[in-house]
Amino acid sequence: MIHLKKDHEIAAMRLAGGVASTVLREAAAFVQPGISTLEIDQYAGERISHYGGKSAFLGYRNYPCQICISVNEEVVHGLASGRCVQFGDIVSLDVGVRYDGYIGDNATTVAVGGCDPAVQRMMEVTEKSLYEGLGQALPGNKVVDISRAIQSCVEANGYSIVREFVGHGVGKKVHEEPQIANFDDGSRGSPVLKPGMTLAIEPMVNLGQRHVEVLEDDWTVVARDGLPSAHYEHTILVTDGGPEILTCPENLPSEPRES
């Protein structure tokens, strides 16, 4: 069942999105050569607490970290550790925040002091595909319209879409219905988009082949061919006037409250 959010729920999700997006930006700015992923994770956790939120990921299905930090060929769900990022690496940061009972979920990929131009272009196309997808989040369209827009953008530029992991509804729970694939999977009965839907749209794109595998830690997903991967995400609201991005700093609460 897809839950259409009421006005008070949307107001709460704006606040959660404001905290999540602000923490994501601060964590991205914190990344520099020589810093460990554990330090990044701890910093993000401190910033979440500073704004009165809680990590939506810590403890979720026993996930052990504050945020997801994925380096280079790591696609999603990377675990914080003593590993230090180096100049030329790319780092995907996925921040989920629970605030006032609701979730804000967003992600970005950053280059550590710069990266190979081919990798930079992949990052740019991945981010562009996110906006192509959310541009289709219009009442009367279907979820698959979002999927097709992302797929078209990515594949037209010669990159591969990760198919095993998808976007999703979001609200009081991290994962709600509907699932939002980043490609047209050919299934029938794609849900119709309606005002009040809140969706986390998140393309995951590989420089090489689309195939992935999960490491022995049971969390970290990597590109099987070892080539870099990028990940971008926004939480959005479907409205009669078009999609509203909820994960934006303008929604940061003026006074933090206990979450």
Coordinates of N, CA, C and O in Angstrom, one line a residue, residues 26-143:
E26 N 27.5 19.0 4.7 CA 28.6 19.2 5.6 C 29.6 18.0 5.6 O 30.8 18.2 5.6
A27 N 29.0 16.8 5.5 CA 29.9 15.6 5.4 C 30.7 15.6 4.1 O 31.9 15.2 4.1
A28 N 30.1 16.0 3.0 CA 30.8 16.1 1.7 C 32.0 17.1 1.8 O 33.1 16.8 1.3
A29 N 31.7 18.2 2.5 CA 32.8 19.2 2.6 C 33.9 18.7 3.6 O 35.1 19.2 3.5
F30 N 33.6 17.8 4.4 CA 34.5 17.2 5.4 C 35.5 16.3 4.8 O 36.6 16.0 5.3
V31 N 35.1 15.7 3.6 CA 35.9 14.7 3.0 C 37.2 15.3 2.4 O 37.1 16.3 1.7
Q32 N 38.3 14.8 2.7 CA 39.6 15.3 2.2 C 40.6 14.1 2.2 O 40.5 13.2 2.9
P33 N 41.7 14.3 1.4 CA 42.7 13.2 1.4 C 43.3 12.9 2.8 O 43.6 13.8 3.5
G34 N 43.4 11.6 3.1 CA 44.0 11.2 4.4 C 43.0 11.0 5.5 O 43.4 10.5 6.5
I35 N 41.8 11.4 5.3 CA 40.8 11.2 6.4 C 40.2 9.8 6.2 O 40.0 9.3 5.2
S36 N 39.9 9.2 7.4 CA 39.3 7.8 7.3 C 37.8 7.9 7.2 O 37.1 8.9 7.6
T37 N 37.3 6.8 6.7 CA 35.8 6.8 6.5 C 35.1 6.7 7.9 O 34.0 7.2 8.0
L38 N 35.8 6.2 8.9 CA 35.3 6.2 10.3 C 35.2 7.6 10.8 O 34.2 8.0 11.4
E39 N 36.2 8.4 10.5 CA 36.1 9.8 10.9 C 34.9 10.6 10.2 O 34.2 11.4 10.8
I40 N 34.7 10.3 8.9 CA 33.6 10.9 8.2 C 32.3 10.4 8.9 O 31.4 11.3 9.1
D41 N 32.2 9.2 9.2 CA 31.0 8.6 9.8 C 30.7 9.3 11.1 O 29.6 9.7 11.4
Q42 N 31.7 9.4 11.9 CA 31.6 10.0 13.3 C 31.2 11.5 13.2 O 30.3 11.9 13.9
Y43 N 31.8 12.1 12.2 CA 31.4 13.6 12.0 C 30.0 13.7 11.6 O 29.3 14.6 12.1
A44 N 29.5 12.9 10.7 CA 28.1 12.9 10.2 C 27.2 12.7 11.4 O 26.2 13.3 11.5
G45 N 27.5 11.7 12.2 CA 26.7 11.4 13.4 C 26.6 12.5 14.3 O 25.5 12.8 14.9
E46 N 27.7 13.2 14.5 CA 27.7 14.4 15.4 C 26.8 15.5 14.8 O 26.1 16.2 15.6
R47 N 26.9 15.7 13.5 CA 26.1 16.8 12.9 C 24.6 16.4 12.9 O 23.8 17.3 13.1
I48 N 24.3 15.2 12.7 CA 22.9 14.7 12.8 C 22.3 15.1 14.2 O 21.3 15.6 14.4
S49 N 23.1 14.7 15.3 CA 22.7 15.0 16.6 C 22.6 16.5 16.9 O 21.7 17.0 17.6
H50 N 23.5 17.2 16.3 CA 23.5 18.7 16.5 C 22.2 19.3 16.1 O 21.7 20.3 16.7
Y51 N 21.6 18.8 15.0 CA 20.4 19.3 14.5 C 19.2 18.7 15.1 O 18.0 19.0 14.7
G52 N 19.4 17.8 16.1 CA 18.2 17.2 16.8 C 17.7 16.0 16.1 O 16.6 15.5 16.5
G53 N 18.4 15.4 15.2 CA 18.0 14.2 14.5 C 18.7 12.9 15.0 O 19.5 13.0 15.9
K54 N 18.3 11.8 14.4 CA 18.9 10.6 14.7 C 19.2 9.9 13.3 O 18.5 10.1 12.4
S55 N 20.3 9.1 13.3 CA 20.6 8.4 12.0 C 19.4 7.4 11.8 O 19.0 6.7 12.6
A56 N 18.9 7.5 10.5 CA 17.9 6.5 10.1 C 18.4 5.2 9.8 O 17.7 4.2 9.6
F57 N 19.8 5.1 9.6 CA 20.4 3.9 9.2 C 21.0 3.1 10.3 O 21.0 1.8 10.3
L58 N 21.5 3.7 11.3 CA 22.2 3.0 12.4 C 21.2 2.1 13.1 O 20.2 2.5 13.6
G59 N 21.5 0.8 13.1 CA 20.7 -0.2 13.7 C 19.6 -0.7 12.7 O 18.9 -1.7 13.1
Y60 N 19.4 -0.1 11.6 CA 18.3 -0.5 10.7 C 18.8 -1.8 10.0 O 19.8 -1.9 9.3
R61 N 18.1 -2.9 10.3 CA 18.5 -4.3 9.8 C 19.9 -4.6 10.3 O 20.7 -5.2 9.6
N62 N 20.3 -4.0 11.5 CA 21.5 -4.2 12.1 C 22.7 -3.5 11.4 O 23.9 -3.8 11.6
Y63 N 22.4 -2.5 10.6 CA 23.5 -1.7 10.0 C 24.3 -1.0 11.1 O 23.7 -0.4 11.9
P64 N 25.6 -1.1 11.0 CA 26.4 -0.6 12.2 C 26.9 0.8 12.1 O 27.6 1.2 13.1
C65 N 26.6 1.6 11.1 CA 27.2 2.9 10.9 C 26.1 4.0 10.9 O 24.9 3.7 10.7
Q66 N 26.6 5.3 11.1 CA 25.7 6.4 11.0 C 25.2 6.7 9.6 O 24.0 7.0 9.4
I67 N 26.1 6.6 8.6 CA 25.7 6.9 7.2 C 26.4 5.8 6.4 O 27.2 5.0 6.9
C68 N 26.0 5.7 5.1 CA 26.7 4.8 4.2 C 27.8 5.5 3.5 O 27.5 6.6 2.9
I69 N 29.0 5.0 3.5 CA 30.2 5.6 2.8 C 30.8 4.5 1.9 O 31.3 3.5 2.3
S70 N 30.7 4.8 0.6 CA 31.1 3.9 -0.4 C 32.2 4.5 -1.3 O 32.0 5.6 -1.9
V71 N 33.4 3.8 -1.4 CA 34.5 4.4 -2.1 C 34.8 3.7 -3.4 O 34.9 2.5 -3.4
N72 N 35.0 4.5 -4.4 CA 35.4 4.0 -5.7 C 34.4 2.9 -6.3 O 33.3 3.2 -6.7
E73 N 34.9 1.6 -6.3 CA 34.0 0.6 -6.9 C 32.9 0.2 -6.0 O 32.0 -0.6 -6.4
E74 N 32.9 0.7 -4.7 CA 31.8 0.4 -3.8 C 30.6 1.2 -4.3 O 30.6 2.4 -4.4
V75 N 29.5 0.5 -4.5 CA 28.3 1.1 -5.1 C 27.4 1.7 -4.0 O 27.1 2.9 -4.0
V76 N 27.0 0.9 -3.0 CA 26.2 1.4 -1.9 C 26.5 0.6 -0.6 O 27.1 -0.5 -0.7
H77 N 26.1 1.1 0.5 CA 26.1 0.4 1.8 C 27.5 0.1 2.3 O 27.6 -0.8 3.1
G78 N 28.4 0.9 1.9 CA 29.8 0.7 2.4 C 29.8 1.0 3.9 O 29.1 1.9 4.4
L79 N 30.7 0.3 4.6 CA 30.9 0.5 6.1 C 32.1 1.3 6.4 O 33.1 1.2 5.8
A80 N 31.9 2.2 7.4 CA 33.0 3.0 7.9 C 34.1 2.1 8.6 O 33.8 1.1 9.2
S81 N 35.3 2.6 8.4 CA 36.5 1.8 8.9 C 37.7 2.7 9.0 O 37.5 3.9 8.8
G82 N 38.8 2.1 9.3 CA 40.0 2.9 9.4 C 40.6 3.3 8.0 O 41.7 3.9 7.9
R83 N 40.0 2.8 6.9 CA 40.5 3.1 5.6 C 40.5 4.6 5.3 O 39.5 5.3 5.6
C84 N 41.6 5.1 4.9 CA 41.7 6.6 4.6 C 41.5 6.8 3.1 O 42.1 6.1 2.2
V85 N 40.7 7.8 2.7 CA 40.5 8.1 1.3 C 41.7 8.9 0.8 O 42.4 9.6 1.5
Q86 N 42.0 8.7 -0.5 CA 43.2 9.3 -1.1 C 42.8 10.2 -2.2 O 41.7 10.1 -2.8
F87 N 43.7 11.1 -2.6 CA 43.5 12.0 -3.7 C 43.1 11.1 -5.0 O 43.8 10.2 -5.3
G88 N 42.1 11.5 -5.7 CA 41.6 10.8 -6.9 C 40.5 9.8 -6.6 O 39.9 9.3 -7.6
D89 N 40.3 9.5 -5.3 CA 39.2 8.6 -5.0 C 37.8 9.3 -5.2 O 37.8 10.6 -5.2
I90 N 36.8 8.6 -5.4 CA 35.4 9.1 -5.3 C 34.7 8.5 -4.2 O 34.9 7.3 -3.9
V91 N 33.9 9.2 -3.5 CA 33.2 8.8 -2.2 C 31.8 9.1 -2.3 O 31.4 10.2 -2.5
S92 N 30.9 8.0 -2.3 CA 29.5 8.2 -2.2 C 29.0 8.2 -0.8 O 29.4 7.4 0.0
L93 N 28.3 9.3 -0.4 CA 27.8 9.5 0.9 C 26.3 9.4 0.9 O 25.6 10.1 0.1
D94 N 25.7 8.5 1.7 CA 24.2 8.3 1.8 C 23.8 8.6 3.2 O 24.2 7.9 4.1
V95 N 23.1 9.7 3.4 CA 22.6 10.2 4.7 C 21.1 10.0 4.8 O 20.4 10.6 4.1
G96 N 20.7 9.3 5.8 CA 19.3 9.2 6.2 C 19.1 9.7 7.6 O 19.9 9.3 8.5
V97 N 18.2 10.6 7.8 CA 17.9 11.2 9.1 C 16.5 11.0 9.5 O 15.6 11.2 8.7
R98 N 16.3 10.6 10.8 CA 14.9 10.6 11.4 C 14.8 11.8 12.2 O 15.6 12.1 13.1
Y99 N 13.8 12.6 11.9 CA 13.5 13.8 12.6 C 12.0 14.0 12.8 O 11.2 13.9 11.9
D100 N 11.6 14.2 14.1 CA 10.2 14.3 14.4 C 9.4 13.2 13.8 O 8.2 13.3 13.4
G101 N 10.0 12.0 13.8 CA 9.3 10.8 13.5 C 9.3 10.4 12.0 O 8.8 9.4 11.6
Y102 N 9.9 11.3 11.1 CA 9.9 11.1 9.7 C 11.3 11.1 9.2 O 12.2 11.6 9.8
I103 N 11.5 10.5 7.9 CA 12.8 10.3 7.4 C 13.1 11.2 6.2 O 12.2 11.5 5.4
G104 N 14.3 11.7 6.2 CA 14.9 12.4 5.0 C 16.0 11.6 4.5 O 16.9 11.2 5.3
D105 N 16.1 11.3 3.3 CA 17.1 10.4 2.7 C 17.7 11.0 1.5 O 17.0 11.3 0.5
N106 N 19.0 11.1 1.4 CA 19.7 11.7 0.2 C 21.1 11.3 0.1 O 21.7 10.8 1.1
A107 N 21.7 11.4 -1.1 CA 23.0 10.9 -1.3 C 23.7 11.7 -2.4 O 23.0 12.4 -3.2
T108 N 25.0 11.7 -2.3 CA 25.8 12.4 -3.3 C 27.1 11.7 -3.4 O 27.5 10.9 -2.6
T109 N 27.9 12.0 -4.5 CA 29.2 11.4 -4.7 C 30.2 12.5 -4.9 O 29.9 13.5 -5.7
V110 N 31.3 12.5 -4.2 CA 32.3 13.6 -4.3 C 33.6 13.0 -4.7 O 34.0 11.9 -4.3
A111 N 34.4 13.8 -5.4 CA 35.8 13.5 -5.7 C 36.7 14.0 -4.6 O 36.5 15.1 -4.2
V112 N 37.7 13.2 -4.2 CA 38.6 13.6 -3.2 C 39.7 14.4 -3.8 O 40.7 13.8 -4.4
G113 N 39.6 15.7 -3.8 CA 40.7 16.6 -4.4 C 40.7 16.5 -5.9 O 41.7 17.0 -6.5
G114 N 39.7 15.9 -6.6 CA 39.7 15.8 -8.0 C 39.8 14.3 -8.4 O 40.2 13.5 -7.6
C115 N 39.4 14.0 -9.6 CA 39.5 12.6 -10.1 C 39.7 12.6 -11.6 O 39.7 13.6 -12.3
D116 N 39.8 11.4 -12.1 CA 39.9 11.2 -13.5 C 38.8 11.8 -14.3 O 37.6 11.7 -13.9
P117 N 39.0 12.5 -15.4 CA 37.9 13.2 -16.1 C 36.8 12.2 -16.5 O 35.6 12.6 -16.5
A118 N 37.1 11.0 -16.9 CA 36.1 10.0 -17.3 C 35.2 9.7 -16.1 O 34.0 9.5 -16.3
V119 N 35.8 9.6 -14.9 CA 35.0 9.3 -13.7 C 34.1 10.5 -13.3 O 33.0 10.4 -13.0
Q120 N 34.7 11.7 -13.5 CA 34.0 12.9 -13.2 C 32.7 13.0 -14.1 O 31.7 13.4 -13.7
R121 N 32.9 12.7 -15.4 CA 31.8 12.7 -16.3 C 30.7 11.7 -15.9 O 29.5 12.0 -16.0
M122 N 31.1 10.5 -15.5 CA 30.1 9.6 -15.0 C 29.3 10.1 -13.8 O 28.1 10.0 -13.7
M123 N 30.0 10.8 -12.9 CA 29.3 11.4 -11.8 C 28.3 12.4 -12.2 O 27.2 12.5 -11.7
E124 N 28.7 13.3 -13.2 CA 27.8 14.3 -13.7 C 26.6 13.7 -14.4 O 25.5 14.2 -14.2
V125 N 26.8 12.7 -15.1 CA 25.7 12.0 -15.8 C 24.7 11.4 -14.8 O 23.5 11.4 -14.9
T126 N 25.3 10.8 -13.8 CA 24.5 10.1 -12.7 C 23.6 11.2 -12.1 O 22.4 11.0 -11.9
E127 N 24.2 12.3 -11.7 CA 23.4 13.4 -11.1 C 22.3 13.9 -12.0 O 21.2 14.2 -11.7
K128 N 22.7 14.0 -13.3 CA 21.7 14.5 -14.3 C 20.6 13.5 -14.4 O 19.4 13.9 -14.5
S129 N 20.9 12.2 -14.4 CA 19.8 11.2 -14.5 C 18.8 11.3 -13.3 O 17.6 11.0 -13.5
L130 N 19.3 11.7 -12.1 CA 18.5 11.9 -11.0 C 17.4 12.9 -11.3 O 16.2 12.8 -11.0
Y131 N 17.9 14.1 -11.8 CA 17.0 15.2 -12.1 C 16.0 14.8 -13.3 O 14.9 15.3 -13.3
E132 N 16.5 14.1 -14.2 CA 15.7 13.6 -15.3 C 14.6 12.7 -14.8 O 13.4 12.9 -15.2
G133 N 14.9 11.9 -13.8 CA 13.9 11.0 -13.2 C 12.9 11.8 -12.4 O 11.7 11.6 -12.5
L134 N 13.4 12.7 -11.5 CA 12.4 13.4 -10.6 C 11.6 14.3 -11.4 O 10.4 14.7 -11.0
G135 N 12.0 14.7 -12.6 CA 11.2 15.6 -13.5 C 10.0 14.9 -14.0 O 9.0 15.5 -14.4
Q136 N 10.0 13.6 -13.9 CA 8.8 12.8 -14.3 C 7.9 12.5 -13.2 O 6.9 11.8 -13.4
A137 N 8.2 12.9 -12.0 CA 7.3 12.7 -10.8 C 6.1 13.6 -10.8 O 6.0 14.5 -10.0
L138 N 5.2 13.4 -11.7 CA 4.1 14.2 -12.0 C 2.8 13.4 -11.8 O 2.7 12.3 -12.2
P139 N 1.8 14.0 -11.2 CA 0.5 13.3 -11.0 C 0.0 12.8 -12.4 O 0.0 13.5 -13.4
G140 N -0.4 11.6 -12.4 CA -0.9 11.0 -13.6 C 0.1 10.2 -14.4 O -0.2 9.3 -15.1
N141 N 1.4 10.5 -14.2 CA 2.5 9.7 -14.7 C 2.5 8.4 -13.8 O 1.9 8.3 -12.8
K142 N 3.4 7.5 -14.3 CA 3.6 6.2 -13.5 C 5.0 6.2 -13.0 O 5.9 6.9 -13.5
V143 N 5.2 5.3 -12.0 CA 6.6 5.1 -11.5 C 7.5 4.8 -12.6 O 8.7 5.3 -12.6

